[in-house]
Coordinates of C-alpha atoms in Angstrom, one line a residue:
X30 CA 113.4 127.4 88.6
X31 CA 112.3 127.1 92.2
X32 CA 114.7 125.5 94.6
X33 CA 113.9 123.3 97.5
X34 CA 115.5 125.3 100.4
X35 CA 112.3 126.8 101.5
X36 CA 110.1 123.7 101.8
X37 CA 108.4 122.8 105.1
X38 CA 110.2 121.5 108.1
X39 CA 108.8 118.5 110.0
X40 CA 106.9 120.5 112.7
X41 CA 105.1 122.6 110.1
X42 CA 104.5 119.6 107.9
X43 CA 102.8 117.4 110.5
X44 CA 101.4 120.0 112.9
X45 CA 97.9 119.9 111.4
X46 CA 97.7 116.2 110.6
X47 CA 96.4 113.9 113.3
X48 CA 97.9 111.5 113.3
X49 CA 79.0 70.4 99.9
X50 CA 78.2 67.7 99.3
X51 CA 76.3 67.2 96.1
X52 CA 72.7 65.9 96.5
X53 CA 71.3 63.2 94.3
X54 CA 69.6 64.6 91.2
X55 CA 66.5 62.6 92.0
X56 CA 65.8 64.9 94.9
X57 CA 63.7 67.9 93.4
X58 CA 64.3 70.0 96.4
X59 CA 68.0 69.7 96.1
X60 CA 67.9 70.6 92.4
X61 CA 65.9 73.7 93.1
X62 CA 68.5 74.7 95.8
X63 CA 71.3 74.3 93.3
X64 CA 69.4 76.4 90.8
X65 CA 68.9 79.2 93.4
X66 CA 72.6 79.2 94.3
X67 CA 73.5 79.6 90.6
X68 CA 71.0 82.4 90.1
X69 CA 72.3 84.2 93.3
X70 CA 75.9 83.9 92.2
X71 CA 75.1 85.2 88.8
X72 CA 73.2 88.2 90.3
X73 CA 76.1 88.8 92.7
X74 CA 78.6 88.8 89.9
X75 CA 76.5 91.1 87.8
X76 CA 76.2 93.6 90.6
X77 CA 79.9 93.4 91.4
X78 CA 80.8 93.8 87.8
X79 CA 78.7 97.0 87.6
X80 CA 80.4 98.3 90.8
X81 CA 83.9 97.6 89.4
X82 CA 83.1 99.0 86.0
X83 CA 81.7 102.2 87.5
X84 CA 84.8 102.6 89.8
X85 CA 87.3 101.9 87.0
X86 CA 85.5 103.9 84.4
X87 CA 85.2 107.0 86.5
X88 CA 88.1 107.0 88.9
X89 CA 91.0 105.0 87.3
X90 CA 92.8 106.4 84.3
X91 CA 95.5 104.7 82.1
X92 CA 97.1 106.3 79.1
X93 CA 95.0 106.2 75.9
X94 CA 94.8 102.7 74.5
X95 CA 96.6 101.2 77.4
X96 CA 95.5 98.8 80.2
X97 CA 95.7 99.5 83.9
X98 CA 99.2 99.2 85.2
X99 CA 100.5 97.8 88.5
X100 CA 103.9 97.1 90.0
X101 CA 105.4 93.7 89.0
X102 CA 108.7 94.2 90.7
X103 CA 109.7 95.3 94.2
X104 CA 108.8 98.9 94.8
X105 CA 111.3 101.5 96.1
X106 CA 109.6 104.2 98.1
X107 CA 111.4 107.5 98.8
X108 CA 110.4 110.8 100.4
X109 CA 111.8 114.3 100.0
X110 CA 111.7 117.3 102.4
X111 CA 110.3 115.3 105.2
X112 CA 112.4 114.7 108.4
X113 CA 112.7 111.5 110.4
X114 CA 110.8 109.9 111.9
X115 CA 107.9 111.1 109.7
X116 CA 109.5 110.1 106.4
X117 CA 110.1 106.5 107.7
X118 CA 106.6 106.2 109.1
X119 CA 105.2 107.1 105.7
X120 CA 107.5 104.6 103.9
X121 CA 106.7 101.8 106.4
X122 CA 103.0 102.2 106.1
X123 CA 102.9 102.4 102.4
X124 CA 105.2 99.3 102.2
X125 CA 102.8 97.4 104.5
X126 CA 99.9 98.3 102.3
X127 CA 101.8 97.1 99.2
X128 CA 102.6 93.8 100.9
X129 CA 98.9 93.4 101.9
X130 CA 97.6 93.7 98.4
X131 CA 100.2 91.2 97.0
X132 CA 103.1 93.5 95.9
X133 CA 106.7 93.6 97.0
X134 CA 109.0 96.3 98.4
X135 CA 112.7 96.9 97.6
X136 CA 115.3 97.2 100.4
X137 CA 117.5 100.1 101.5
X138 CA 119.7 101.7 98.8
X139 CA 117.2 101.1 96.0
X140 CA 116.5 103.4 93.1
X141 CA 113.3 105.5 93.9
X142 CA 110.1 104.4 92.1
X143 CA 107.5 106.1 94.3
X144 CA 108.7 109.6 95.2
X145 CA 106.7 111.6 97.8
X146 CA 107.7 115.2 98.2
X147 CA 106.6 117.7 100.8
X148 CA 106.2 121.3 99.5
X149 CA 105.2 124.8 100.5
X150 CA 104.2 125.5 96.9
X151 CA 103.1 122.3 95.1
X152 CA 102.8 123.9 91.7
X153 CA 106.2 125.5 91.8
X154 CA 107.7 122.2 93.1
X155 CA 106.0 120.3 90.3
X156 CA 107.3 122.6 87.6
X157 CA 110.8 122.5 89.0
X158 CA 110.9 118.8 89.0
X159 CA 109.5 118.6 85.4
X160 CA 112.0 121.2 84.2
X161 CA 114.9 119.5 85.8
X162 CA 114.1 116.1 84.3
X163 CA 111.2 116.2 81.8
X164 CA 112.0 112.8 80.3
X165 CA 111.3 111.1 83.7
X166 CA 107.8 112.4 83.4
X167 CA 107.3 111.8 79.7
X168 CA 109.8 109.1 78.7
X169 CA 108.2 108.1 75.4
X170 CA 106.2 109.6 72.6
X171 CA 103.2 107.7 73.7
X172 CA 101.9 104.8 75.8
X173 CA 103.7 105.7 79.1
X174 CA 101.7 108.7 80.5
X175 CA 98.7 110.9 80.1
X176 CA 100.4 113.4 77.8
X177 CA 101.4 117.0 77.7
X178 CA 98.0 118.6 78.6
X179 CA 97.8 116.4 81.7
X180 CA 101.4 117.2 82.6
X181 CA 100.6 120.9 82.4
X182 CA 97.7 120.4 84.7
X183 CA 100.0 118.5 87.1
X184 CA 102.2 121.6 87.2
X185 CA 99.4 124.2 87.6
X186 CA 96.4 122.6 89.4
X187 CA 95.5 124.1 92.8
X188 CA 95.1 121.1 95.1
X189 CA 96.9 119.9 98.3
X190 CA 98.0 116.6 96.7
X191 CA 99.0 116.1 93.1
X192 CA 100.4 113.0 91.4
X193 CA 101.8 111.8 88.1
X194 CA 102.0 108.1 87.0
X195 CA 104.4 106.7 84.5
X196 CA 103.8 103.2 83.2
X197 CA 105.9 101.1 80.9
X198 CA 104.7 98.6 78.3
X199 CA 106.9 95.5 78.5
X200 CA 107.0 92.1 76.8
X201 CA 105.2 89.5 78.9
X202 CA 107.8 86.7 78.4
X203 CA 111.0 88.7 78.8
X204 CA 110.1 91.9 80.7
X205 CA 111.9 94.0 78.1
X206 CA 110.5 97.5 77.3
X207 CA 108.0 97.4 74.4
X208 CA 107.8 101.0 73.5
X209 CA 110.3 103.5 72.0
X210 CA 111.8 105.8 74.5
X211 CA 112.8 109.3 73.5
X212 CA 116.3 109.5 72.0
X213 CA 116.5 105.7 71.5
X214 CA 116.2 103.4 68.5
X215 CA 112.7 102.1 67.6
X216 CA 111.6 99.0 69.5
X217 CA 110.4 96.0 67.7
X218 CA 108.0 93.7 69.6
X219 CA 108.2 90.0 68.7
X220 CA 104.8 88.4 68.6
X221 CA 105.2 84.7 69.6
X222 CA 101.5 83.8 69.8
X223 CA 98.1 85.3 69.2
X224 CA 95.0 85.3 71.4
X225 CA 91.6 87.0 71.5
X226 CA 91.9 87.4 75.3
X227 CA 95.6 88.1 76.0
X228 CA 98.4 89.9 74.3
X229 CA 102.2 89.8 74.3
X230 CA 102.6 93.1 76.1
X231 CA 101.5 94.2 79.6
X232 CA 101.7 97.6 81.3
X233 CA 103.9 97.8 84.4
X234 CA 104.0 100.7 86.8
X235 CA 107.4 102.5 86.3
X236 CA 107.3 105.6 88.5
X237 CA 105.0 107.7 90.6
X238 CA 105.5 111.3 91.7
X239 CA 103.4 112.6 94.5
X240 CA 103.6 116.2 95.9
X241 CA 101.9 117.1 99.1
X242 CA 101.2 120.7 100.4
X243 CA 100.8 119.8 104.0
X244 CA 99.7 123.4 104.9
X245 CA 96.6 123.0 102.7
X246 CA 95.5 119.6 104.2
X247 CA 92.4 119.6 106.4
X248 CA 93.3 120.2 110.0
X249 CA 91.4 117.1 111.2
X250 CA 92.8 114.8 108.6
X251 CA 94.2 111.7 110.4
X252 CA 97.8 110.7 109.5
X253 CA 96.8 107.1 108.9
X254 CA 94.2 108.3 106.3
X255 CA 96.6 110.6 104.6
X256 CA 99.3 107.9 104.2
X257 CA 96.7 105.3 103.0
X258 CA 95.6 107.9 100.5
X259 CA 99.2 108.2 99.3
X260 CA 99.5 104.4 99.3
X261 CA 96.5 104.1 97.0
X262 CA 98.0 106.7 94.6
X263 CA 101.3 104.8 94.7
X264 CA 99.7 101.5 93.7
X265 CA 97.1 102.4 91.1
X266 CA 96.5 104.9 88.2
X267 CA 94.0 107.2 89.9
X268 CA 92.4 109.9 87.7
X269 CA 93.8 113.3 88.8
X270 CA 90.7 115.4 88.2
X271 CA 87.8 113.5 89.7
X272 CA 85.8 113.7 92.9
X273 CA 85.3 110.4 94.6
X274 CA 82.1 111.1 96.4
X275 CA 80.1 108.2 94.9
X276 CA 82.2 105.4 96.5
X277 CA 83.4 104.6 100.0
X278 CA 87.2 105.0 99.5
X279 CA 90.0 106.6 101.3
X280 CA 90.4 108.7 98.2
X281 CA 87.6 110.8 99.8
X282 CA 89.7 111.5 102.9
X283 CA 90.7 115.0 101.9
X284 CA 87.0 116.0 101.3
X285 CA 85.6 114.2 104.3
X286 CA 88.4 113.8 106.8
X287 CA 86.3 113.0 109.8
X288 CA 85.0 109.8 108.1
X289 CA 88.2 108.1 107.3
X290 CA 91.1 106.7 109.3
X291 CA 92.6 104.5 106.5
X292 CA 91.7 102.3 103.6
X293 CA 88.2 101.0 103.4
X294 CA 87.1 97.4 102.7
X295 CA 86.4 98.4 99.1
X296 CA 89.9 99.9 98.7
X297 CA 91.5 96.6 99.8
X298 CA 89.2 94.5 97.6
X299 CA 90.0 96.5 94.5
X300 CA 93.7 96.7 95.0
X301 CA 94.1 93.0 95.9
X302 CA 92.1 92.1 92.7
X303 CA 94.2 94.5 90.6
X304 CA 97.4 92.9 91.8
X305 CA 96.1 89.4 91.4
X306 CA 94.6 89.3 87.9
X307 CA 96.5 88.9 84.7
X308 CA 98.3 91.9 83.4
X309 CA 98.3 90.9 79.7
X310 CA 94.7 91.4 78.9
X311 CA 93.7 93.1 75.6
X312 CA 91.7 95.9 77.2
X313 CA 90.6 97.6 80.4
X314 CA 87.2 96.0 79.8
X315 CA 88.8 92.5 80.0
X316 CA 90.7 93.5 83.1
X317 CA 87.5 94.8 84.7
X318 CA 85.8 91.5 84.2
X319 CA 88.7 89.7 85.9
X320 CA 88.8 92.2 88.8
X321 CA 85.0 91.8 89.3
X322 CA 85.3 88.1 89.6
X323 CA 88.2 88.4 92.0
X324 CA 86.3 90.9 94.2
X325 CA 83.3 88.5 94.2
X326 CA 85.5 85.6 95.3
X327 CA 87.0 87.8 98.1
X328 CA 83.5 88.6 99.3
X329 CA 82.5 84.9 99.2
X330 CA 85.6 84.0 101.3
X331 CA 87.2 82.1 98.4
X332 CA 90.4 84.1 98.4

């Protein structure tokens, strides 16, 4: 296994990163105005829904058969192989972004949930981490991650930033784990009620591993854009093998560094909606409908 003694020092790590009042119905003009508003709102929602569906369908990725996860408890952010004050700057900015979208952050001494590691060799570091504690990456037979093929890609892909998400199905009422973890007795989920729209189980984010090869980052990448890129990865299940060139998002920052200095308006709209809508929907399609409506309300100034 590869140890951590040779990973980048702070200077090498950061040297290349820059930092109405209702009208009477007898008035035909007023009736027409109301109709126009209704038509416009329907059109706006339809366009927003298509935008959200395209973004979720192409760029977000949950484990097979699962819904999109988000953090429902205070998040503990930790870094490895980054010296102060850079490590604290990363933690502080990610924490601020989590607060801004409606999440919460744990205090000092917490158990790490989001782990950001600096590396000279990202593939070797990823393999070392997985070999040391494989169950942290694949804690259950199914439902919690993208599976063995995706894990192998996490350990071998050649890119400056790699990430791995673990989510955990939990009972909505109690918050108890609703899947069988490796080495433990089978879990029985008690169904208290039935619904065509909602279910008794939701998917919570459980852990995120992010490995950064700073030497491979673009020389003109701004530090604020990099950290917001990491913040997006920390909060949402981003597909690890997609190009984001069809949408204005900070996830494009590595490919177009001159264009971005942080999260875009779309990034914040999407993340705020993801963290505001219900987490117990039956499918990603139902979640997408809710997210679309929330984004539209944000754009109309209703949130």
